[in-house]
Amino acid sequence: MDILSLVRKNIQKLSPYSTARDEFKGTAEVYLDANENPYPSPYNRYPDPLQKKLKTRISEIKSIAPSKIFLGNGSDEAIDLIIRAFCEPGKDSILITEPTYGMYSVCAGVNDVKIKKVNLTVDFDLDLNALQANLDGSVKVIFLCSPNNPSGNLLSKEKISTLITSFKGIVVVDEAYIDFANAEGFLPSLGKYPNLVVLQTFSKSWGLAGLRLGMAFASEEIISVLNKIKYPYNINILTQNTALEEISSVKEKDRQVKEILEQRLLLIKQLQAIPTVLNVYPTDANFVLVKIKYAKKVYNQLIDHSIIVRDRSTVVLCDDCLRITVGTPEENSKLIETLKTL
Ligand SMILES: *Cc1c(COP(=O)(O)O)cnc(C)c1O
């Protein structure tokens, strides 16, 4: 598969902005090349545009070569760049499954790229026939979210693999919640699929949503396209340094994930015992989708009790549904106790 031929022509031809530090790659005593203020502070120098130290560390954690890693200002940046690299505005489209994460449509909309929507099945899995029926020549990127937001479940691995091998474009598998799932996801399959992009993030299991750091993993060809069109210094020094410190302990992240999973189990049981709860959907993420009588009203009453959940009741296939993040034991019991009184 020739990935570069899928890239928009103007981007194939583009020469990227070359930073001062790109042109001189070694180390020196005196830097007079970037018009920085010479007086030392932690921030007087521009950050490493390719975040080599941080990628080396992530490469160890994920067992993926640094050349196959892109870091963005949240995975949202990667979503936007993938659309901009592969979809011609006013002409091409992306394919999404509904219900799903909202940013794929927003980024496509901003870029004047059309959106084809195919509903998931009633149990929130891929409908391969419907997907394939919508794959006309205009579709350049398929976005799949697994575990899916807002339903919480993993999509079928076999169906995803079938799509990746049969589709002659880019398939993005958004694994923002993979650390909460009892499955390894698609990272180990990266070498098999040149058209696959796996998105992960430090915003959920790692507890670093405020840092804004997302990861895209893909073939070197795709990663170099993303590097070519990103802002030169997209990850600032504070984020790069703080991330290096914060991800030094994989153990602490794993401990918190384990606790969240225990709480998830308890929360599901307690929700199922509430008479107005009609269904708690199976989840592989750190949230649950709950079908509940009078969802909109419950949502507003919870606000009155200073508890905010996500109202998904107007979303396709999510009638009367609230999406509830698993919190601390105290937060979860406050939610349950409040729901009991409504
Ligand atoms: C939360 C979330 C993200 C994370 O986005 P960041 O920009 O990395 O914070 C990505 N995809 C999905 C499906 C999400 O729910």
mmCIF file of C-alpha atoms and ligand atoms in Angstrom:
data_model
loop_
_atom_site.group_PDB
_atom_site.id
_atom_site.type_symbol
_atom_site.label_atom_id
_atom_site.label_comp_id
_atom_site.label_asym_id
_atom_site.label_seq_id
_atom_site.Cartn_x
_atom_site.Cartn_y
_atom_site.Cartn_z
ATOM 1 C CA MET A 1 0.000 0.000 0.000
ATOM 2 C CA ASP A 2 1.480 3.343 -1.065
ATOM 3 C CA ILE A 3 0.605 5.616 1.845
ATOM 4 C CA LEU A 4 2.155 8.734 0.352
ATOM 5 C CA SER A 5 -0.175 8.575 -2.654
ATOM 6 C CA LEU A 6 -3.114 8.918 -0.233
ATOM 7 C CA VAL A 7 -1.783 12.252 1.065
ATOM 8 C CA ARG A 8 -3.292 15.458 -0.383
ATOM 9 C CA LYS A 9 -1.235 16.717 -3.314
ATOM 10 C CA ASN A 10 -0.506 20.126 -1.763
ATOM 11 C CA ILE A 11 0.867 18.422 1.337
ATOM 12 C CA GLN A 12 2.954 15.982 -0.681
ATOM 13 C CA LYS A 13 4.606 19.028 -2.263
ATOM 14 C CA LEU A 14 4.838 21.137 0.898
ATOM 15 C CA SER A 15 8.240 21.973 2.357
ATOM 16 C CA PRO A 16 7.742 22.181 6.124
ATOM 17 C CA TYR A 17 8.959 25.060 8.309
ATOM 18 C CA SER A 18 12.525 24.314 9.191
ATOM 19 C CA THR A 19 13.438 25.352 12.733
ATOM 20 C CA ALA A 20 16.872 26.655 13.632
ATOM 21 C CA ARG A 21 17.422 23.502 15.681
ATOM 22 C CA ASP A 22 16.405 21.276 12.742
ATOM 23 C CA GLU A 23 19.185 22.711 10.615
ATOM 24 C CA PHE A 24 21.863 22.377 13.285
ATOM 25 C CA LYS A 25 21.391 19.033 15.014
ATOM 26 C CA GLY A 26 24.411 18.802 17.353
ATOM 27 C CA THR A 27 25.060 20.551 20.654
ATOM 28 C CA ALA A 28 27.018 23.786 20.985
ATOM 29 C CA GLU A 29 28.150 26.263 23.636
ATOM 30 C CA VAL A 30 26.607 29.344 22.129
ATOM 31 C CA TYR A 31 23.174 29.463 20.511
ATOM 32 C CA LEU A 32 22.543 32.625 18.506
ATOM 33 C CA ASP A 33 20.282 31.041 15.929
ATOM 34 C CA ALA A 34 16.707 31.377 17.200
ATOM 35 C CA ASN A 35 16.367 34.956 18.495
ATOM 36 C CA GLU A 36 15.748 33.705 22.014
ATOM 37 C CA ASN A 37 16.431 35.780 25.137
ATOM 38 C CA PRO A 38 19.888 34.557 26.264
ATOM 39 C CA TYR A 39 19.322 34.995 30.009
ATOM 40 C CA PRO A 40 18.783 31.599 31.586
ATOM 41 C CA SER A 41 15.359 30.533 32.813
ATOM 42 C CA PRO A 42 13.745 27.113 32.531
ATOM 43 C CA TYR A 43 11.874 28.386 29.482
ATOM 44 C CA ASN A 44 14.110 30.765 27.545
ATOM 45 C CA ARG A 45 14.874 28.156 24.855
ATOM 46 C CA TYR A 46 12.434 26.676 22.350
ATOM 47 C CA PRO A 47 11.394 23.084 23.099
ATOM 48 C CA ASP A 48 12.598 20.086 21.090
ATOM 49 C CA PRO A 49 10.244 20.063 18.075
ATOM 50 C CA LEU A 50 10.329 16.248 17.885
ATOM 51 C CA GLN A 51 10.264 15.580 21.667
ATOM 52 C CA LYS A 52 13.033 12.973 21.407
ATOM 53 C CA LYS A 53 13.522 12.346 25.151
ATOM 54 C CA LEU A 54 9.829 11.964 25.813
ATOM 55 C CA LYS A 55 9.341 9.707 22.793
ATOM 56 C CA THR A 56 12.229 7.515 23.908
ATOM 57 C CA ARG A 57 10.492 7.001 27.258
ATOM 58 C CA ILE A 58 7.086 6.377 25.640
ATOM 59 C CA SER A 59 8.776 3.994 23.229
ATOM 60 C CA GLU A 60 9.983 1.930 26.221
ATOM 61 C CA ILE A 61 6.559 1.896 27.839
ATOM 62 C CA LYS A 62 4.681 0.982 24.645
ATOM 63 C CA SER A 63 7.370 -1.116 22.895
ATOM 64 C CA ILE A 64 7.024 0.953 19.717
ATOM 65 C CA ALA A 65 9.941 2.630 17.888
ATOM 66 C CA PRO A 66 10.146 6.427 18.426
ATOM 67 C CA SER A 67 9.917 6.905 14.637
ATOM 68 C CA LYS A 68 6.387 5.448 14.803
ATOM 69 C CA ILE A 69 5.199 7.879 17.483
ATOM 70 C CA PHE A 70 3.612 11.315 17.024
ATOM 71 C CA LEU A 71 2.873 13.496 20.042
ATOM 72 C CA GLY A 72 0.142 16.107 19.902
ATOM 73 C CA ASN A 73 -1.563 18.763 22.002
ATOM 74 C CA GLY A 74 -4.034 16.105 23.121
ATOM 75 C CA SER A 75 -5.068 13.348 20.720
ATOM 76 C CA ASP A 76 -7.432 15.984 19.376
ATOM 77 C CA GLU A 77 -4.473 17.527 17.540
ATOM 78 C CA ALA A 78 -3.719 14.188 15.877
ATOM 79 C CA ILE A 79 -7.376 13.826 14.804
ATOM 80 C CA ASP A 80 -7.270 17.256 13.160
ATOM 81 C CA LEU A 81 -3.916 16.662 11.439
ATOM 82 C CA ILE A 82 -4.962 13.258 10.064
ATOM 83 C CA ILE A 83 -8.031 14.839 8.473
ATOM 84 C CA ARG A 84 -5.988 17.729 7.083
ATOM 85 C CA ALA A 85 -3.328 15.410 5.665
ATOM 86 C CA PHE A 86 -5.634 12.975 3.887
ATOM 87 C CA CYS A 87 -8.917 14.760 3.080
ATOM 88 C CA GLU A 88 -9.366 17.367 0.360
ATOM 89 C CA PRO A 89 -11.714 20.111 1.678
ATOM 90 C CA GLY A 90 -15.026 20.354 -0.173
ATOM 91 C CA LYS A 91 -14.465 16.972 -1.808
ATOM 92 C CA ASP A 92 -13.394 14.100 0.427
ATOM 93 C CA SER A 93 -15.130 12.596 3.443
ATOM 94 C CA ILE A 94 -14.471 10.727 6.645
ATOM 95 C CA LEU A 95 -16.562 7.804 7.867
ATOM 96 C CA ILE A 96 -17.619 7.636 11.500
ATOM 97 C CA THR A 97 -19.785 5.228 13.449
ATOM 98 C CA GLU A 98 -22.556 6.576 15.651
ATOM 99 C CA PRO A 99 -22.723 7.143 18.532
ATOM 100 C CA THR A 100 -19.079 8.132 18.939
ATOM 101 C CA TYR A 101 -16.638 10.782 20.148
ATOM 102 C CA GLY A 102 -17.611 14.252 18.915
ATOM 103 C CA MET A 103 -14.236 15.585 17.820
ATOM 104 C CA TYR A 104 -14.039 13.599 14.559
ATOM 105 C CA SER A 105 -17.058 15.502 13.215
ATOM 106 C CA VAL A 106 -15.914 18.837 14.604
ATOM 107 C CA CYS A 107 -12.459 18.562 13.016
ATOM 108 C CA ALA A 108 -13.980 17.410 9.715
ATOM 109 C CA GLY A 109 -16.444 20.308 9.843
ATOM 110 C CA VAL A 110 -13.732 22.885 10.496
ATOM 111 C CA ASN A 111 -11.830 21.544 7.499
ATOM 112 C CA ASP A 112 -14.912 21.445 5.228
ATOM 113 C CA VAL A 113 -14.594 17.682 4.953
ATOM 114 C CA LYS A 114 -17.836 15.693 4.613
ATOM 115 C CA ILE A 115 -18.951 13.218 7.239
ATOM 116 C CA LYS A 116 -20.571 9.884 6.481
ATOM 117 C CA LYS A 117 -22.275 8.389 9.496
ATOM 118 C CA VAL A 118 -23.100 4.724 9.986
ATOM 119 C CA ASN A 119 -24.935 3.615 13.109
ATOM 120 C CA LEU A 120 -23.461 0.957 15.317
ATOM 121 C CA THR A 121 -25.669 -2.068 15.978
ATOM 122 C CA VAL A 122 -28.025 -1.928 18.980
ATOM 123 C CA ASP A 123 -25.319 -3.552 21.104
ATOM 124 C CA PHE A 124 -22.881 -0.859 19.913
ATOM 125 C CA ASP A 125 -20.725 -2.999 17.624
ATOM 126 C CA LEU A 126 -19.663 -2.427 14.024
ATOM 127 C CA ASP A 127 -22.197 -3.097 11.254
ATOM 128 C CA LEU A 128 -19.728 -4.219 8.574
ATOM 129 C CA ASN A 129 -22.277 -4.424 5.749
ATOM 130 C CA ALA A 130 -23.553 -0.911 6.380
ATOM 131 C CA LEU A 131 -19.991 0.393 6.690
ATOM 132 C CA GLN A 132 -18.879 -1.215 3.457
ATOM 133 C CA ALA A 133 -21.988 0.082 1.673
ATOM 134 C CA ASN A 134 -20.912 3.629 2.577
ATOM 135 C CA LEU A 135 -17.320 3.325 1.402
ATOM 136 C CA ASP A 136 -17.407 5.233 -1.866
ATOM 137 C CA GLY A 137 -14.303 6.796 -3.383
ATOM 138 C CA SER A 138 -14.679 9.998 -1.374
ATOM 139 C CA VAL A 139 -13.986 8.344 1.994
ATOM 140 C CA LYS A 140 -10.319 8.767 2.888
ATOM 141 C CA VAL A 141 -10.311 8.125 6.650
ATOM 142 C CA ILE A 142 -12.415 5.845 8.891
ATOM 143 C CA PHE A 143 -12.561 6.703 12.596
ATOM 144 C CA LEU A 144 -13.291 3.866 15.026
ATOM 145 C CA CYS A 145 -13.362 4.361 18.763
ATOM 146 C CA SER A 146 -12.594 1.281 20.872
ATOM 147 C CA PRO A 147 -13.508 1.222 23.729
ATOM 148 C CA ASN A 148 -16.218 3.430 22.287
ATOM 149 C CA ASN A 149 -17.240 6.751 23.794
ATOM 150 C CA PRO A 150 -20.083 7.099 24.934
ATOM 151 C CA SER A 151 -21.114 3.405 25.005
ATOM 152 C CA GLY A 152 -17.975 2.173 26.789
ATOM 153 C CA ASN A 153 -17.544 -1.178 25.014
ATOM 154 C CA LEU A 154 -14.693 -2.497 22.892
ATOM 155 C CA LEU A 155 -15.596 -2.962 19.229
ATOM 156 C CA SER A 156 -15.073 -6.422 17.746
ATOM 157 C CA LYS A 157 -11.392 -6.912 17.016
ATOM 158 C CA GLU A 158 -12.090 -9.182 14.033
ATOM 159 C CA LYS A 159 -14.406 -6.628 12.429
ATOM 160 C CA ILE A 160 -11.865 -3.837 12.913
ATOM 161 C CA SER A 161 -9.162 -6.021 11.318
ATOM 162 C CA THR A 162 -11.448 -6.781 8.386
ATOM 163 C CA LEU A 163 -12.011 -3.077 7.798
ATOM 164 C CA ILE A 164 -8.313 -2.225 8.021
ATOM 165 C CA THR A 165 -7.351 -4.876 5.466
ATOM 166 C CA SER A 166 -10.201 -4.213 3.037
ATOM 167 C CA PHE A 167 -10.170 -0.389 3.064
ATOM 168 C CA LYS A 168 -7.781 1.444 0.745
ATOM 169 C CA GLY A 169 -7.442 4.467 2.993
ATOM 170 C CA ILE A 170 -6.505 5.340 6.574
ATOM 171 C CA VAL A 171 -8.189 3.610 9.521
ATOM 172 C CA VAL A 172 -7.878 5.385 12.871
ATOM 173 C CA VAL A 173 -8.540 3.313 15.985
ATOM 174 C CA ASP A 174 -8.994 5.668 18.932
ATOM 175 C CA GLU A 175 -7.910 3.790 22.057
ATOM 176 C CA ALA A 176 -8.227 6.627 24.584
ATOM 177 C CA TYR A 177 -9.664 4.130 27.114
ATOM 178 C CA ILE A 178 -7.647 1.005 26.260
ATOM 179 C CA ASP A 179 -5.882 0.908 29.653
ATOM 180 C CA PHE A 180 -9.245 0.219 31.315
ATOM 181 C CA ALA A 181 -10.015 -2.691 28.971
ATOM 182 C CA ASN A 182 -8.983 -6.252 29.483
ATOM 183 C CA ALA A 183 -7.515 -6.372 25.949
ATOM 184 C CA GLU A 184 -4.261 -5.351 24.328
ATOM 185 C CA GLY A 185 -5.704 -3.243 21.518
ATOM 186 C CA PHE A 186 -4.066 -2.673 18.132
ATOM 187 C CA LEU A 187 -0.566 -1.460 19.037
ATOM 188 C CA PRO A 188 0.993 -4.931 18.639
ATOM 189 C CA SER A 189 -0.568 -5.157 15.140
ATOM 190 C CA LEU A 190 0.891 -1.872 13.922
ATOM 191 C CA GLY A 191 3.591 -3.577 11.824
ATOM 192 C CA LYS A 192 0.951 -5.575 9.937
ATOM 193 C CA TYR A 193 -1.134 -2.596 8.819
ATOM 194 C CA PRO A 194 0.563 0.337 7.009
ATOM 195 C CA ASN A 195 -2.774 2.240 6.873
ATOM 196 C CA LEU A 196 -3.541 1.971 10.615
ATOM 197 C CA VAL A 197 -3.262 4.849 13.102
ATOM 198 C CA VAL A 198 -3.754 4.057 16.798
ATOM 199 C CA LEU A 199 -4.578 7.006 19.047
ATOM 200 C CA GLN A 200 -3.936 6.935 22.770
ATOM 201 C CA THR A 201 -3.765 9.710 25.336
ATOM 202 C CA PHE A 202 -2.364 10.726 28.714
ATOM 203 C CA SER A 203 -5.724 12.355 29.545
ATOM 204 C CA LYS A 204 -7.566 9.359 30.993
ATOM 205 C CA SER A 205 -5.754 6.438 32.684
ATOM 206 C CA TRP A 206 -2.608 8.516 33.297
ATOM 207 C CA GLY A 207 -4.537 11.302 35.010
ATOM 208 C CA LEU A 208 -2.862 14.063 32.976
ATOM 209 C CA ALA A 209 -5.767 15.660 31.080
ATOM 210 C CA GLY A 210 -4.500 19.129 32.017
ATOM 211 C CA LEU A 211 -1.117 18.574 30.361
ATOM 212 C CA ARG A 212 -2.672 18.126 26.903
ATOM 213 C CA LEU A 213 -0.594 15.262 25.579
ATOM 214 C CA GLY A 214 -1.885 12.697 23.115
ATOM 215 C CA MET A 215 -0.165 9.975 21.112
ATOM 216 C CA ALA A 216 -0.589 8.674 17.587
ATOM 217 C CA PHE A 217 1.143 5.437 16.612
ATOM 218 C CA ALA A 218 1.492 4.508 12.941
ATOM 219 C CA SER A 219 3.878 3.524 10.151
ATOM 220 C CA GLU A 220 6.881 5.838 9.692
ATOM 221 C CA GLU A 221 5.322 7.155 6.477
ATOM 222 C CA ILE A 222 2.183 8.370 8.249
ATOM 223 C CA ILE A 223 4.108 9.762 11.235
ATOM 224 C CA SER A 224 6.413 11.783 8.983
ATOM 225 C CA VAL A 225 3.387 13.313 7.238
ATOM 226 C CA LEU A 226 1.964 14.394 10.626
ATOM 227 C CA ASN A 227 5.348 15.804 11.675
ATOM 228 C CA LYS A 228 5.553 17.731 8.424
ATOM 229 C CA ILE A 229 2.265 19.606 8.949
ATOM 230 C CA LYS A 230 2.193 20.106 12.742
ATOM 231 C CA TYR A 231 3.138 23.413 14.366
ATOM 232 C CA PRO A 232 6.916 23.210 14.855
ATOM 233 C CA TYR A 233 6.810 23.498 18.656
ATOM 234 C CA ASN A 234 3.431 21.865 19.344
ATOM 235 C CA ILE A 235 4.433 20.356 22.708
ATOM 236 C CA ASN A 236 5.756 22.999 25.092
ATOM 237 C CA ILE A 237 8.656 22.549 27.514
ATOM 238 C CA LEU A 238 6.412 22.396 30.605
ATOM 239 C CA THR A 239 4.398 19.541 29.106
ATOM 240 C CA GLN A 240 7.461 17.645 27.881
ATOM 241 C CA ASN A 241 9.244 17.881 31.236
ATOM 242 C CA THR A 242 6.209 17.264 33.411
ATOM 243 C CA ALA A 243 5.164 14.275 31.304
ATOM 244 C CA LEU A 244 8.651 12.763 31.666
ATOM 245 C CA GLU A 245 8.382 13.063 35.458
ATOM 246 C CA GLU A 246 4.779 11.918 35.694
ATOM 247 C CA ILE A 247 5.144 8.822 33.541
ATOM 248 C CA SER A 248 8.248 7.662 35.391
ATOM 249 C CA SER A 249 5.970 5.467 37.471
ATOM 250 C CA VAL A 250 3.869 3.116 35.375
ATOM 251 C CA LYS A 251 3.115 1.299 38.659
ATOM 252 C CA GLU A 252 1.195 4.236 40.133
ATOM 253 C CA LYS A 253 -0.906 4.536 36.968
ATOM 254 C CA ASP A 254 -1.600 0.798 37.077
ATOM 255 C CA ARG A 255 -2.568 1.027 40.767
ATOM 256 C CA GLN A 256 -5.078 3.799 40.062
ATOM 257 C CA VAL A 257 -6.510 1.944 37.062
ATOM 258 C CA LYS A 258 -6.977 -1.146 39.245
ATOM 259 C CA GLU A 259 -8.834 0.916 41.846
ATOM 260 C CA ILE A 260 -11.024 2.550 39.195
ATOM 261 C CA LEU A 261 -11.883 -0.910 37.820
ATOM 262 C CA GLU A 262 -12.876 -2.139 41.290
ATOM 263 C CA GLN A 263 -15.019 0.950 41.747
ATOM 264 C CA ARG A 264 -16.543 0.433 38.309
ATOM 265 C CA LEU A 265 -17.720 -3.030 39.290
ATOM 266 C CA LEU A 266 -19.255 -1.729 42.514
ATOM 267 C CA LEU A 267 -20.874 1.247 40.780
ATOM 268 C CA ILE A 268 -22.474 -1.032 38.163
ATOM 269 C CA LYS A 269 -23.957 -3.277 40.887
ATOM 270 C CA GLN A 270 -25.300 -0.309 42.816
ATOM 271 C CA LEU A 271 -26.753 1.318 39.704
ATOM 272 C CA GLN A 272 -28.497 -1.924 38.746
ATOM 273 C CA ALA A 273 -30.204 -1.933 42.143
ATOM 274 C CA ILE A 274 -31.850 1.441 41.530
ATOM 275 C CA PRO A 275 -35.448 0.914 40.364
ATOM 276 C CA THR A 276 -35.443 3.653 37.687
ATOM 277 C CA VAL A 277 -32.284 2.268 36.074
ATOM 278 C CA LEU A 278 -33.358 0.304 32.996
ATOM 279 C CA ASN A 279 -29.938 -0.807 31.744
ATOM 280 C CA VAL A 280 -26.271 -0.457 32.593
ATOM 281 C CA TYR A 281 -24.425 -1.177 29.363
ATOM 282 C CA PRO A 282 -21.306 -3.379 29.416
ATOM 283 C CA THR A 283 -18.188 -1.219 29.672
ATOM 284 C CA ASP A 284 -14.461 -1.572 28.999
ATOM 285 C CA ALA A 285 -13.752 2.066 29.949
ATOM 286 C CA ASN A 286 -13.688 4.286 33.060
ATOM 287 C CA PHE A 287 -17.313 5.263 32.583
ATOM 288 C CA VAL A 288 -20.696 3.588 32.239
ATOM 289 C CA LEU A 289 -23.611 4.351 29.980
ATOM 290 C CA VAL A 290 -26.834 4.049 31.943
ATOM 291 C CA LYS A 291 -30.370 3.943 30.592
ATOM 292 C CA ILE A 292 -32.575 5.511 33.228
ATOM 293 C CA LYS A 293 -36.188 6.684 33.410
ATOM 294 C CA TYR A 294 -36.570 10.461 33.086
ATOM 295 C CA ALA A 295 -32.863 10.838 32.144
ATOM 296 C CA LYS A 296 -33.022 14.561 31.381
ATOM 297 C CA LYS A 297 -34.798 15.263 34.659
ATOM 298 C CA VAL A 298 -32.356 13.117 36.638
ATOM 299 C CA TYR A 299 -29.484 14.947 34.977
ATOM 300 C CA ASN A 300 -30.875 18.304 36.143
ATOM 301 C CA GLN A 301 -31.680 17.053 39.629
ATOM 302 C CA LEU A 302 -28.124 15.761 39.994
ATOM 303 C CA ILE A 303 -26.870 19.233 39.085
ATOM 304 C CA ASP A 304 -29.001 20.609 41.931
ATOM 305 C CA HIS A 305 -27.075 18.232 44.181
ATOM 306 C CA SER A 306 -23.787 19.487 42.733
ATOM 307 C CA ILE A 307 -23.124 16.290 40.757
ATOM 308 C CA ILE A 308 -22.425 16.573 37.050
ATOM 309 C CA VAL A 309 -22.789 13.600 34.723
ATOM 310 C CA ARG A 310 -23.010 13.643 30.944
ATOM 311 C CA ASP A 311 -26.468 13.783 29.401
ATOM 312 C CA ARG A 312 -26.359 11.622 26.258
ATOM 313 C CA SER A 313 -30.144 11.214 26.006
ATOM 314 C CA THR A 314 -30.380 12.989 22.652
ATOM 315 C CA VAL A 315 -27.591 10.972 21.030
ATOM 316 C CA VAL A 316 -28.296 8.233 18.441
ATOM 317 C CA LEU A 317 -29.033 4.852 20.110
ATOM 318 C CA CYS A 318 -28.679 6.480 23.541
ATOM 319 C CA ASP A 319 -32.302 7.455 24.320
ATOM 320 C CA ASP A 320 -32.680 8.100 28.064
ATOM 321 C CA CYS A 321 -28.974 7.551 28.653
ATOM 322 C CA LEU A 322 -26.541 9.253 30.989
ATOM 323 C CA ARG A 323 -22.804 8.687 30.786
ATOM 324 C CA ILE A 324 -21.232 8.480 34.209
ATOM 325 C CA THR A 325 -17.482 8.598 34.882
ATOM 326 C CA VAL A 326 -16.182 6.332 37.651
ATOM 327 C CA GLY A 327 -14.979 8.611 40.442
ATOM 328 C CA THR A 328 -13.403 8.087 43.848
ATOM 329 C CA PRO A 329 -15.235 5.780 46.307
ATOM 330 C CA GLU A 330 -16.640 8.880 48.066
ATOM 331 C CA GLU A 331 -17.829 10.483 44.820
ATOM 332 C CA ASN A 332 -19.457 7.270 43.641
ATOM 333 C CA SER A 333 -21.341 6.765 46.908
ATOM 334 C CA LYS A 334 -22.515 10.358 46.871
ATOM 335 C CA LEU A 335 -23.888 9.740 43.370
ATOM 336 C CA ILE A 336 -25.624 6.494 44.389
ATOM 337 C CA GLU A 337 -27.067 7.942 47.609
ATOM 338 C CA THR A 338 -28.380 10.938 45.676
ATOM 339 C CA LEU A 339 -29.897 8.796 42.905
ATOM 340 C CA LYS A 340 -31.736 6.779 45.575
ATOM 341 C CA THR A 341 -33.470 9.918 46.851
ATOM 342 C CA LEU A 342 -34.683 11.210 43.470
HETATM 343 C C1 LIG B 1 -11.116 11.770 26.054
HETATM 344 C C2 LIG B 1 -10.966 11.251 24.678
HETATM 345 C C3 LIG B 1 -9.837 11.554 23.920
HETATM 346 C C4 LIG B 1 -8.745 12.346 24.527
HETATM 347 O O1 LIG B 1 -8.490 13.505 23.937
HETATM 348 P P1 LIG B 1 -7.239 14.371 24.413
HETATM 349 O O2 LIG B 1 -7.262 15.450 23.409
HETATM 350 O O3 LIG B 1 -6.025 13.476 24.309
HETATM 351 O O4 LIG B 1 -7.502 14.806 25.810
HETATM 352 C C5 LIG B 1 -9.714 11.018 22.654
HETATM 353 N N1 LIG B 1 -10.655 10.208 22.155
HETATM 354 C C6 LIG B 1 -11.733 9.871 22.872
HETATM 355 C C7 LIG B 1 -12.709 8.931 22.315
HETATM 356 C C8 LIG B 1 -11.940 10.404 24.140
HETATM 357 O O5 LIG B 1 -13.037 10.090 24.828
#
